[in-house]
Short mmCIF file of C-alpha atoms in Angstrom, two decimals:
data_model
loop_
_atom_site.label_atom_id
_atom_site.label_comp_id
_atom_site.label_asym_id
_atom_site.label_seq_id
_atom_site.Cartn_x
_atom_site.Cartn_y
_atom_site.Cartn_z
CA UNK A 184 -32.59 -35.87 -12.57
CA UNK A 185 -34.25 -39.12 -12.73
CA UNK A 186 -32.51 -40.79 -9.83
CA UNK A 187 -34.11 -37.57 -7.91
CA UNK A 188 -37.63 -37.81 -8.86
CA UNK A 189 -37.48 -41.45 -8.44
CA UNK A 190 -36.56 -41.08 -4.62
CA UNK A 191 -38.45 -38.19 -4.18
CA UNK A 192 -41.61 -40.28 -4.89
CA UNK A 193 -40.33 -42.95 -2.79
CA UNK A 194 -39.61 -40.91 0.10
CA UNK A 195 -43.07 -40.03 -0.25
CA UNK A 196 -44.48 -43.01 -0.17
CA UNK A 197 -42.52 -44.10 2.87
CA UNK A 198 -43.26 -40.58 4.58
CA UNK A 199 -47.28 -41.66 3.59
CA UNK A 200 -46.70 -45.12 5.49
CA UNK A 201 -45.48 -43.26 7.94
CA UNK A 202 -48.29 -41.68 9.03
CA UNK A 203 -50.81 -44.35 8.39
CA UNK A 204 -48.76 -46.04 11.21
CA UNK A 205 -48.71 -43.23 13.28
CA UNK A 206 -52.19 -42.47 13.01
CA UNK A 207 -52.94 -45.82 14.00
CA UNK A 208 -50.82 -46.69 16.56
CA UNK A 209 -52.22 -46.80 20.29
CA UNK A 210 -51.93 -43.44 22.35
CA UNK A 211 -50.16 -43.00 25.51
CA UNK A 212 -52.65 -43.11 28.54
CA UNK A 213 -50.85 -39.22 29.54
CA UNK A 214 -49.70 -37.59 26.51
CA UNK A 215 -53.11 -38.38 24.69
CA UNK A 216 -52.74 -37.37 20.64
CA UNK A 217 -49.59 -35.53 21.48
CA UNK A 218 -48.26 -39.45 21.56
CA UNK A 219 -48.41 -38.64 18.07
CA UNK A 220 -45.49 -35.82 17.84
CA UNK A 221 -42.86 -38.62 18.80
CA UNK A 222 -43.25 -39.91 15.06
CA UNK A 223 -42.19 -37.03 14.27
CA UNK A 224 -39.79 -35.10 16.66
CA UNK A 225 -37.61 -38.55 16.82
CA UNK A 226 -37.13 -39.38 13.42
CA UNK A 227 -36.15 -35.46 12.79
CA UNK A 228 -33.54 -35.26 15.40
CA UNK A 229 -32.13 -38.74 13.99
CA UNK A 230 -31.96 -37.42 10.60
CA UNK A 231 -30.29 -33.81 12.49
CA UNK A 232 -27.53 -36.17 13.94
CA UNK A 233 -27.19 -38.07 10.72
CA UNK A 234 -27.02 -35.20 8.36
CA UNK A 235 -24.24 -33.50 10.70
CA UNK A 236 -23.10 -37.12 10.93
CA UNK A 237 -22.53 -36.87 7.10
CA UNK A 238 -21.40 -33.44 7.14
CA UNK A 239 -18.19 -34.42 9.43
CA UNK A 240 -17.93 -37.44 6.98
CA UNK A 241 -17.68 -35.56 3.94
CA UNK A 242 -15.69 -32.86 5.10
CA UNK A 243 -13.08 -35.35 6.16
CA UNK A 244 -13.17 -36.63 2.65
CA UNK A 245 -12.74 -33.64 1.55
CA UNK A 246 -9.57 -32.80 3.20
CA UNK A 247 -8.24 -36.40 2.04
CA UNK A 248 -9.74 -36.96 -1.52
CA UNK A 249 -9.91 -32.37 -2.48
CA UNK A 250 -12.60 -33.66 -4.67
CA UNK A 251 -15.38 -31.09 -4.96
CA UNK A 252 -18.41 -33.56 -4.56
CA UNK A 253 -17.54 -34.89 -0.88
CA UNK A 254 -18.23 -30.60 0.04
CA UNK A 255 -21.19 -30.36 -2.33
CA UNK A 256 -21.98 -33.51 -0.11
CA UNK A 257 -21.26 -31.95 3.48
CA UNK A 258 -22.58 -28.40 2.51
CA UNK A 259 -25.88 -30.11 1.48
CA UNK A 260 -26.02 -31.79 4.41
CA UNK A 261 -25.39 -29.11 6.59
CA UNK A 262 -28.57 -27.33 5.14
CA UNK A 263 -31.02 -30.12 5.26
CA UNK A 264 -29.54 -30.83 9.14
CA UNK A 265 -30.60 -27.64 10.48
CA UNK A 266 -34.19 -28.18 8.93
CA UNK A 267 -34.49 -30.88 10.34
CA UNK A 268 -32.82 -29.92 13.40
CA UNK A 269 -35.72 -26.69 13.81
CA UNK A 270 -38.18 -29.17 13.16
CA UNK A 271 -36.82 -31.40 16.05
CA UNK A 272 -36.61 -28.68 18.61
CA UNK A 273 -39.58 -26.99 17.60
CA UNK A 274 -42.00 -30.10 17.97
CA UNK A 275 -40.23 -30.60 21.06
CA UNK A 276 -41.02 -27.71 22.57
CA UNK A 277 -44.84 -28.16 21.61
CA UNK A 278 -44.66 -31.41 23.39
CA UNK A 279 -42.97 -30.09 26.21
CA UNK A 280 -45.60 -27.01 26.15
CA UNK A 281 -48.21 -29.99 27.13
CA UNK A 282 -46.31 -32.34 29.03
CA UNK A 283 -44.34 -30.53 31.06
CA UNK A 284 -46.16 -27.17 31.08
CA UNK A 285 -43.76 -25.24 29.57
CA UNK A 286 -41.77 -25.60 26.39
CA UNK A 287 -38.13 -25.09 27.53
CA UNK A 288 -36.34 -25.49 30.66
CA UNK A 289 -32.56 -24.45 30.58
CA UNK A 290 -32.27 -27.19 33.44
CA UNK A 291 -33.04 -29.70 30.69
CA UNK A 292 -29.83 -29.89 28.71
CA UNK A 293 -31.53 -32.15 25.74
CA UNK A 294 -33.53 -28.99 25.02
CA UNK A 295 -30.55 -26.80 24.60
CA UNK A 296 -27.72 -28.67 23.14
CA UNK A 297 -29.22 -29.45 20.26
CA UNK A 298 -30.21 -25.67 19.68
CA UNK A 299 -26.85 -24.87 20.20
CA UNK A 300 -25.95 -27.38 17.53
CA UNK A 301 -28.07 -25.61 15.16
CA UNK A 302 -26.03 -22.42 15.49
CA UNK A 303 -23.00 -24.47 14.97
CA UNK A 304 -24.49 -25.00 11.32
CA UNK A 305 -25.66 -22.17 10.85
CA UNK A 306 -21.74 -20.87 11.41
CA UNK A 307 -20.77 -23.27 8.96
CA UNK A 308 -22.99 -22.24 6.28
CA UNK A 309 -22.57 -18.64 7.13
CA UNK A 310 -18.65 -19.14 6.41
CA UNK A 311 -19.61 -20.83 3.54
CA UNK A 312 -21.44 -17.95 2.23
CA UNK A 313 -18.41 -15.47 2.82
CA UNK A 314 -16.19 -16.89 0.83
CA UNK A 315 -16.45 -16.79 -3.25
CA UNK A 316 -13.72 -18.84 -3.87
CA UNK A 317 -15.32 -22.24 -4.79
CA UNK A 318 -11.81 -24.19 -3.58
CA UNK A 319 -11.40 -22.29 -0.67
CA UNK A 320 -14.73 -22.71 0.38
CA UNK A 321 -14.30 -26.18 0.18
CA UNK A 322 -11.16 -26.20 2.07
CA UNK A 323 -12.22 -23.94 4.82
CA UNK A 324 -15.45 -24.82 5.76
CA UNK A 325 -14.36 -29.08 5.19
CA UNK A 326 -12.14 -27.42 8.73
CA UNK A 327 -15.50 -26.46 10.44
CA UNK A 328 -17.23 -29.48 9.84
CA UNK A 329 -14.39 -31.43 11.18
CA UNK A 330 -14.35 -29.62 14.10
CA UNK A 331 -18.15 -29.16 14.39
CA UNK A 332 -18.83 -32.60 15.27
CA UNK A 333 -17.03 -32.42 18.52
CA UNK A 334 -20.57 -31.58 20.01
CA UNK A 335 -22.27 -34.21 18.80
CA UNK A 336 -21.51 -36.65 21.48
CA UNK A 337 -21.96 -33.89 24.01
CA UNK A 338 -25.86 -33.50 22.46
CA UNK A 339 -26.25 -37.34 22.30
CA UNK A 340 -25.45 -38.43 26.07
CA UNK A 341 -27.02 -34.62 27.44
CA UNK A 342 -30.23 -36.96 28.63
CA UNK A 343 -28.03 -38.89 30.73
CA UNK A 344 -24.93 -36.21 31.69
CA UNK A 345 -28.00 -34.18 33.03
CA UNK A 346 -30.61 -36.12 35.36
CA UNK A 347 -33.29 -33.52 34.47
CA UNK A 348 -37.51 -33.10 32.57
CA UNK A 349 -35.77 -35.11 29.43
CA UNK A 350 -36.56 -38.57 30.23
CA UNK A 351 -33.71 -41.21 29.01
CA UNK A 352 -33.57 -43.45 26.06
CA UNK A 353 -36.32 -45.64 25.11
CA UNK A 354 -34.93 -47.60 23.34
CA UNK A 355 -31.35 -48.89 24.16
CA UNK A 356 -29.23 -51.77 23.12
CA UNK A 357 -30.77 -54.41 26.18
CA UNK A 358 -34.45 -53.33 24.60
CA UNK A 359 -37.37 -51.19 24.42
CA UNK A 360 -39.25 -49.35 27.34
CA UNK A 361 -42.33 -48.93 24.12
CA UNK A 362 -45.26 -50.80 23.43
CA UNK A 363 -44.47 -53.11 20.35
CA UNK A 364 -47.31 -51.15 17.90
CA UNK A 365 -45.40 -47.63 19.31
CA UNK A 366 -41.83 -49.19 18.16
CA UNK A 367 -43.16 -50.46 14.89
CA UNK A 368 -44.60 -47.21 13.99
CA UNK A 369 -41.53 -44.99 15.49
CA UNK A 370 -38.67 -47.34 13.23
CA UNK A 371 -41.00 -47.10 10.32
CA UNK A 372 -41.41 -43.33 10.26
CA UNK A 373 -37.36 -43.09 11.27
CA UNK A 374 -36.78 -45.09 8.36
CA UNK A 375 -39.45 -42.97 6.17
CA UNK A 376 -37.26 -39.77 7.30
CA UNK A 377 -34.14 -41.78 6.18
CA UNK A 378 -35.44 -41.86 2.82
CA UNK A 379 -36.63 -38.52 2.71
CA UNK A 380 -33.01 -37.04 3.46
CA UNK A 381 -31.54 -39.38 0.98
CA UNK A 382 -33.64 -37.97 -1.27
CA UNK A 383 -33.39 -34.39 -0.21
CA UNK A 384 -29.61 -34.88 -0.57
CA UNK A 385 -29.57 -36.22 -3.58
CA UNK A 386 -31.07 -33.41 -5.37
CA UNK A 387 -29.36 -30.52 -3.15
CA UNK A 388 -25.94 -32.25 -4.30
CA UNK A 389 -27.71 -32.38 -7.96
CA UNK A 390 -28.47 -28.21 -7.85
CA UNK A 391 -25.00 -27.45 -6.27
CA UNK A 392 -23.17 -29.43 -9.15
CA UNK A 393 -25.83 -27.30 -11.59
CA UNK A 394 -25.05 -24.38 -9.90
CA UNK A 395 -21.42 -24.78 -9.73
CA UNK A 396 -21.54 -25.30 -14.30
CA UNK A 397 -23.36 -22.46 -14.18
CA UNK A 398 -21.07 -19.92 -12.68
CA UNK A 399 -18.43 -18.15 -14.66
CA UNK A 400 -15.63 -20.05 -15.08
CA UNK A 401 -13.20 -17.08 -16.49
CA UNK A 402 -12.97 -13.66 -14.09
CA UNK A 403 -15.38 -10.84 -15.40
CA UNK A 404 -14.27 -7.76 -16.99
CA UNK A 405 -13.05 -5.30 -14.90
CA UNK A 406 -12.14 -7.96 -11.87
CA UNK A 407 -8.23 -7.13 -12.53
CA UNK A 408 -8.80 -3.58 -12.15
CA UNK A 409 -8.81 -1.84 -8.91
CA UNK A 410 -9.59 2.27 -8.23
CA UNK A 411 -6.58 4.52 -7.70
CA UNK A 412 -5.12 4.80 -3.95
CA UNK A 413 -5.38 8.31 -2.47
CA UNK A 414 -1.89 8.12 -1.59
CA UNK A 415 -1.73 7.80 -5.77
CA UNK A 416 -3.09 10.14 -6.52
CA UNK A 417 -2.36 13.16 -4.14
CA UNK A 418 0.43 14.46 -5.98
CA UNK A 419 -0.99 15.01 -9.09
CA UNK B 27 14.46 -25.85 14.92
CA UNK B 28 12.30 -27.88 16.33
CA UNK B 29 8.56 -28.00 16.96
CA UNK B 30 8.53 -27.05 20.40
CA UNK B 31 10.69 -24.15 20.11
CA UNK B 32 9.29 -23.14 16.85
CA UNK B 33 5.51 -22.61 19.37
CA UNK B 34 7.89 -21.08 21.50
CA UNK B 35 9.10 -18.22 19.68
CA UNK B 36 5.13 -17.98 18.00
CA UNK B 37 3.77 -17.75 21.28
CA UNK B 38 6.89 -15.32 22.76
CA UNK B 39 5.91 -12.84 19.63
CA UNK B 40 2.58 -13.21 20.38
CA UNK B 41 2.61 -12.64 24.24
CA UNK B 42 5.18 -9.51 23.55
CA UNK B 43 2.93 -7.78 20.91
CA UNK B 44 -0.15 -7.86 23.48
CA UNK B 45 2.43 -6.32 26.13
CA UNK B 46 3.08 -3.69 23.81
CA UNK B 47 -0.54 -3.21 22.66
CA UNK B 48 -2.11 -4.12 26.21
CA UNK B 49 -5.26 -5.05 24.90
CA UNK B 50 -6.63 -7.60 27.46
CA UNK B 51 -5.85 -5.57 30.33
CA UNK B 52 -6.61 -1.69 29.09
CA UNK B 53 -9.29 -2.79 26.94
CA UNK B 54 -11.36 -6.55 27.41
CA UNK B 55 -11.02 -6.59 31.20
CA UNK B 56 -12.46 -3.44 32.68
CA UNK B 57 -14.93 -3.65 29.19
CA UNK B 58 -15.94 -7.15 31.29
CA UNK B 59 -15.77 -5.65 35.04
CA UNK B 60 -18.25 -2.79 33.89
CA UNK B 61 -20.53 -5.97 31.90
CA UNK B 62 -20.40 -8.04 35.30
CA UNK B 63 -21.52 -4.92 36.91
CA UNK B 64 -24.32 -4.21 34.47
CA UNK B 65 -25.56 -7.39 35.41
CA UNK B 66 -25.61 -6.91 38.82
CA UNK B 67 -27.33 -3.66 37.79
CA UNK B 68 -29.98 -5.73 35.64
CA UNK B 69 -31.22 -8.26 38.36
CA UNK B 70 -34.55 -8.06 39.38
CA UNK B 71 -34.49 -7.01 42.62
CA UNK B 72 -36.49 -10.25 43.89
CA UNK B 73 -33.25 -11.89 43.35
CA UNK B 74 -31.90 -10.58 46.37
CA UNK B 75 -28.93 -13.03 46.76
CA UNK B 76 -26.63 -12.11 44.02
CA UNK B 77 -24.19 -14.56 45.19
CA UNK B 78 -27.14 -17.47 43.12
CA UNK B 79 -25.84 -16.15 40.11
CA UNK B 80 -22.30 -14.81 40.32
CA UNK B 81 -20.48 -18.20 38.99
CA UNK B 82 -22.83 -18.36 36.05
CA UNK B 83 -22.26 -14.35 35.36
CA UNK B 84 -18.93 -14.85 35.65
CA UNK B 85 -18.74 -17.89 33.57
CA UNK B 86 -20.92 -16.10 30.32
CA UNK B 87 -18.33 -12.91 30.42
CA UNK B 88 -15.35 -15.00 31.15
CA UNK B 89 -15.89 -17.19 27.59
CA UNK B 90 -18.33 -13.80 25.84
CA UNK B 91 -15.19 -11.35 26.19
CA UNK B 92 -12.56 -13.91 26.56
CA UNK B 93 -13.37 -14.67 22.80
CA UNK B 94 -11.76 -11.15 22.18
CA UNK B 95 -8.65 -11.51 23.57
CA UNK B 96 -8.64 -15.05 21.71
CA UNK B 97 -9.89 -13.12 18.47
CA UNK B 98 -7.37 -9.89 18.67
CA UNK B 99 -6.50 -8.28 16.01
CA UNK B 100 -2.71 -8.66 16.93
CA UNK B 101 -3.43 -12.51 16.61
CA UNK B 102 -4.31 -12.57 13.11
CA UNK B 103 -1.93 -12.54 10.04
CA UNK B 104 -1.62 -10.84 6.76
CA UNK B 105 -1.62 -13.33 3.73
CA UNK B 106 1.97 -11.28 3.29
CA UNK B 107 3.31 -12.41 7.15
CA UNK B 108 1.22 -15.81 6.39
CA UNK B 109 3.50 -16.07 2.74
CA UNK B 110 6.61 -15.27 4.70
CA UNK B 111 6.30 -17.67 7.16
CA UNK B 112 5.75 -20.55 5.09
CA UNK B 113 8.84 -19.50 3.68
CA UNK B 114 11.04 -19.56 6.29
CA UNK B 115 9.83 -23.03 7.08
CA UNK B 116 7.54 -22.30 10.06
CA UNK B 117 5.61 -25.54 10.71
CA UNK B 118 2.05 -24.70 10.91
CA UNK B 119 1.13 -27.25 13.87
CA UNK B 120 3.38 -24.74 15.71
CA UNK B 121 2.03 -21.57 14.55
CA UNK B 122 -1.42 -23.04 15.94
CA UNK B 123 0.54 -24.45 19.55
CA UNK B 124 2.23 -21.17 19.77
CA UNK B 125 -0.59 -19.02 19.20
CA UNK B 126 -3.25 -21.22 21.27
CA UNK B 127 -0.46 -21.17 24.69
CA UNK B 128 -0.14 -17.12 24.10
CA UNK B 129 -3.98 -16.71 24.04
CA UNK B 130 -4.49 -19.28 27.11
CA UNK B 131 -1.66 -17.41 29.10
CA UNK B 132 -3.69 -14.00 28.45
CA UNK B 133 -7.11 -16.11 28.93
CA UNK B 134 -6.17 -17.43 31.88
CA UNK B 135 -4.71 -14.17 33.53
CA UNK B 136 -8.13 -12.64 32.51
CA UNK B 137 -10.17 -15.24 33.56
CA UNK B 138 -8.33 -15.05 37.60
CA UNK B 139 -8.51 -11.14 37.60
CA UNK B 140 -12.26 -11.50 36.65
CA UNK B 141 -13.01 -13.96 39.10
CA UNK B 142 -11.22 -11.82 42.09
CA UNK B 143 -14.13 -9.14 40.68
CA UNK B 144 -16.79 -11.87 40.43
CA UNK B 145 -16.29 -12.63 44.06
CA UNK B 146 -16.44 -9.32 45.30
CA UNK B 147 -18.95 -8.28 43.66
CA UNK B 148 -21.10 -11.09 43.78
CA UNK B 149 -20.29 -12.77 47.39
CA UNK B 150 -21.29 -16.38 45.44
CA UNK B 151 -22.12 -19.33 46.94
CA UNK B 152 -18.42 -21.36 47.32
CA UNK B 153 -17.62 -24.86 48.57
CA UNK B 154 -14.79 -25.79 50.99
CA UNK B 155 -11.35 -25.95 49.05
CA UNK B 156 -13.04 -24.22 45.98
CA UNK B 157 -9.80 -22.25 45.21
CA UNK B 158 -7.66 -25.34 43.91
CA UNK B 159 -10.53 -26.68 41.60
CA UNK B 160 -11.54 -23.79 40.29
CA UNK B 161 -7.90 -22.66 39.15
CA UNK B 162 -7.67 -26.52 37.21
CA UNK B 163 -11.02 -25.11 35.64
CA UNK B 164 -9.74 -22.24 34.51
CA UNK B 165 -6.73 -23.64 33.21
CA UNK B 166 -8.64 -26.06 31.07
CA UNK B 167 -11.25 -23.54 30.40
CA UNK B 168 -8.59 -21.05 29.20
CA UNK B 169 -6.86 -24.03 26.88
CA UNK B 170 -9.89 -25.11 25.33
CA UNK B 171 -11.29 -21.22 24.43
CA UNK B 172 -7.51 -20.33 23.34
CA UNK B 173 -7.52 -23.11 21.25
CA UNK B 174 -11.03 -23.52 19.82
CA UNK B 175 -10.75 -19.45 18.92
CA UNK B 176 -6.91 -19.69 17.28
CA UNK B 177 -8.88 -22.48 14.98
CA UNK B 178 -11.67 -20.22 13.98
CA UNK B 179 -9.66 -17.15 13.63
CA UNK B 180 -7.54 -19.02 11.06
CA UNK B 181 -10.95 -20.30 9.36
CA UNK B 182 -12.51 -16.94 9.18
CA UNK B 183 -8.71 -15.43 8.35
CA UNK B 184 -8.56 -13.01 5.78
CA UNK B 185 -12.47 -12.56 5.12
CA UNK B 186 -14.09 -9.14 5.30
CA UNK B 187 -16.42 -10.43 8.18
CA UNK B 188 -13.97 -12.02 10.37
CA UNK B 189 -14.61 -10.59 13.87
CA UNK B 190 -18.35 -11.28 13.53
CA UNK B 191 -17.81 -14.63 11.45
CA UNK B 192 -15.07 -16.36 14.04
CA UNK B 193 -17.49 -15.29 17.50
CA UNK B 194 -20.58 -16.96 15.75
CA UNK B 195 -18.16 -20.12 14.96
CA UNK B 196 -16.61 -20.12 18.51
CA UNK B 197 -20.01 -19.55 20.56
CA UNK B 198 -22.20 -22.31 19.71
CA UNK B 199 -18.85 -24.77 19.78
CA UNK B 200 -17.14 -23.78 23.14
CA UNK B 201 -20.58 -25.58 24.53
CA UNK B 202 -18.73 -28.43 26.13
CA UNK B 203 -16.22 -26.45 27.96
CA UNK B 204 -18.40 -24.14 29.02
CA UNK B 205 -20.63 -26.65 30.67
CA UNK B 206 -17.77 -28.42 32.08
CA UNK B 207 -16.47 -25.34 33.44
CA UNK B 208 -19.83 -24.00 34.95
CA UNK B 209 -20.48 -27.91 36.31
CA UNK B 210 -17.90 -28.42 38.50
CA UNK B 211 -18.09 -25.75 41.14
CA UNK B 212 -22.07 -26.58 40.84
CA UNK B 213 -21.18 -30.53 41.35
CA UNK B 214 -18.81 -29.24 44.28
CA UNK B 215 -21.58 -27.36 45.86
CA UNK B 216 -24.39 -30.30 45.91
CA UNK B 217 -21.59 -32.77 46.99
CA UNK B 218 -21.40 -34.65 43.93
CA UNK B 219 -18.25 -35.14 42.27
CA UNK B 220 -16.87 -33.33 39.73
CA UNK B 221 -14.60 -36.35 37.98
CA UNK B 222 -17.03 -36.20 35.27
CA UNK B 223 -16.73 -32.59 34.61
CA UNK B 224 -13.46 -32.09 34.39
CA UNK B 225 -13.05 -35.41 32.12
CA UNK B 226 -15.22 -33.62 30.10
CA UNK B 227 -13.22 -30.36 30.00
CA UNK B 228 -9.63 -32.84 29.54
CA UNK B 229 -11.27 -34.69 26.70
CA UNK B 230 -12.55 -31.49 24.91
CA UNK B 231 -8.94 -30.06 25.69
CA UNK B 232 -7.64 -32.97 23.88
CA UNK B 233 -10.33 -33.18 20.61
CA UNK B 234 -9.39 -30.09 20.23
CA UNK B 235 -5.56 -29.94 20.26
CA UNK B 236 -5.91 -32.88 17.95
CA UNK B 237 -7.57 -31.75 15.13
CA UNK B 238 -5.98 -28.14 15.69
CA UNK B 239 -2.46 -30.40 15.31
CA UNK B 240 -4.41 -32.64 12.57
CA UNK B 241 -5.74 -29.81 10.70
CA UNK B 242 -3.02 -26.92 10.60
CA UNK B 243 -1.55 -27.55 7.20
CA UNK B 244 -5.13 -27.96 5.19
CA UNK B 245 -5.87 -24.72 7.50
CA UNK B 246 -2.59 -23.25 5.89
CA UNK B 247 -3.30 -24.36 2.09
CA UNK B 248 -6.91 -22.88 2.43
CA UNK B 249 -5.58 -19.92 3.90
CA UNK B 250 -3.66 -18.91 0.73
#
């Protein structure tokens, strides 16, 4: 519980340094103060891909290790990716309200995929919730996360598969198209985020493991009996 | 008996029990003839060339009602069937082989008899040489749908939401073959080439045959 509170506080910090930087950092000539939503839309979408990133991971592990904390892992994951994920698209689409005059083109495949992605989660923590079995719903949904990531590249290199509104990469391995101040602030609040998912994680995976104690660990009274069939009962 | 002819048999059982219940073709296909037709129904008329959107149309009912042929009930097992065929020693990578080649055979009959509707109804927009290409498409379009849907079917196997469950699973994930699919004949029609495309299509093909291989006997344990 500890651990959590301590990088709770530390994620705010970082999330507080953050936007100091962002705040302070020198506007683009076009965009004006909407400059300002790429501090935030980035480091979301990074933490989306990581989180599913994680998710894949730990249902992977999963399959190997059948130890329960690599799916309290990938289920918590999975929840804080599709947070983040809504977060992503949704300040996306704000920014694309003002720079491109509208907020989403279908011709733009970077818009898309990555709402797509979110219903791929959402699946996954829909099958999750169908199943009571704790075991089972390890083993079944650790499946659907392996397979989930499939569309992850596909999300990832959309900018470039599709010449389209999205512009490319800023910043790729042979540098940055940013101003230095804009790249500063951007890795700091990505690495604020970082934190903040850590920290998020940590203390979903701590509830789960609570919640998991907490459950009955013996079947209820009554679970071993079942009502009469008709075809039981019709000839008495 | 080996692997191969283990999928065999699977996929023989499989393809005789939808000749017997005729699903796909007395149910799914005129259900997605009448749906292509609503469609045509539904455009504004200041779309006056249909033929603009016919590939797309046909491309969102192929993979939309495809996914219940993929999804039949005839497909899916009873814990019972599931129980006895572990005992007789059925390997599961062949159960999922099997059952992926019977739904792409039905897929991809559907799929052909949809597009002869598609481009009758429709009149769309085709390139030179468009039959050839867009057969290959099919074929890996078919493959990838059978194959992604036998994987969620087994997932969502056995749970009281399964239909519902396995169609929000396969939707969001067929993505990539769906966009490969609907790319090509678009790529073919602005001259550009369509390599990319159907790489894209092969390589999803091959993910997924992989980890439907890779994952068939954790799918099996979990299914107990």
């Amino acid at each position: 519980m500890k651990r959590v509170q301590i990088l709770l506080l530390l994620a705010a910090v970082a999330l507080a340094g953050g936007a100091v930087l962002a705040f302070s950092a020198p506007l683009d000539r076009l965009q004006g103060e909407y400059t300002r939503l790429l501090y935030v839309h980035v480091p979301t979408l990074w933490i989306a891909f990581l989180a599913f990133g994680l998710t894949a991971f730990g249902s992977i592990a999963d399959l190997i290790r059948k130890k329960m904390r690599w799916d309290r892992r990938a289920a918590g994951s999975a929840e804080i990716g599709v947070l983040f994920s809504v977060v992503g698209v949704c300040t996306g689409m704000v920014w694309g309200q003002v720079v491109w005059g509208q907020a989403w083109a279908w011709s733009a495949a970077r818009l898309a995929t990555p709402g797509l992605l979110v219903f791929v989660y959402i699946g996954y923590l829909a099958l999750r919730q169908a199943i009571d079995d704790p075991v089972r719903r390890a083993r079944r949904a650790a499946i659907l996360g392996t397979i989930a990531v499939v569309q992850t590249p596909l999300v990832y290199f959309s900018v470039n598969l599709w010449r389209t509104l999205h512009q490319t990469q800023s910043i790729r391995p042979d540098g940055s198209t940013m101003e230095p101040e804009m790249l500063v602030a951007l890795l700091v609040n990505v690495a604020a985020f970082t934190i903040a998912y850590i920290a998020l994680l940590v203390g979903r995976t701590f509830v789960s493991r609570l919640e998991e104690d907490a459950a009955p660990a013996t079947e209820l009274a009554g679970d071993q009996v079942s009502p009469p069939r008709l075809s039981e009962v019709e000839d008495v | 008996m080996s692997l191969r002819a283990q999928a065999r048999e699977v996929a023989r059982i499989d393809l005789v029990v939808e000749r017997r219940v005729g699903d796909t073709l007395r149910i799914v296909l005129p259900f997605a003839v009448v749906a292509l037709m609503i469609f045509s129904l539904a455009t504004p008329s200041a779309i006056t060339d249909l033929g603009d959107i016919g590939i797309a149309v046909f491309w969102g009912v192929a993979v939309l009602y495809g996914m219940q042929i993929a999804l039949r009930i005839s497909a899916s097992e009873t814990a019972r069937r599931r129980e006895v065929m572990s005992l007789i020693g059925l390997d599961p990578a062949a159960r999922f082989l099997g059952r992926s080649f019977a739904s792409a055979m039905m897929l991809m009959m559907f799929m052909t008899v949809l597009l002869v509707f598609t481009v009758v109804l429709f009149d769309p927009d085709l390139p030179d040489a468009w039959l050839p290409t867009m057969l290959l498409v099919i074929v890996l379009a078919a493959s990838g749908l059978a194959m992604l849907s036998t994987l969620a079917g087994e997932v969502a196997g056995g749970l009281r939401n399964k239909s519902a469950l396995a169609s929000l699973i396969v939707a969001p994930l067929v993505v990539p073959v769906v966009v490969g699919a609907s790319q090509t004949l678009e790529s073919m029609n602005q001259d550009n080439g369509i390599l990319l495309w159907i790489l894209l299509l092969i390589t999803t093909d091959l993910v997924l045959l992989t980890a439907g291989i890779g994952l068939s006997r954790p799918l099996e344990e979990a299914s107990r």
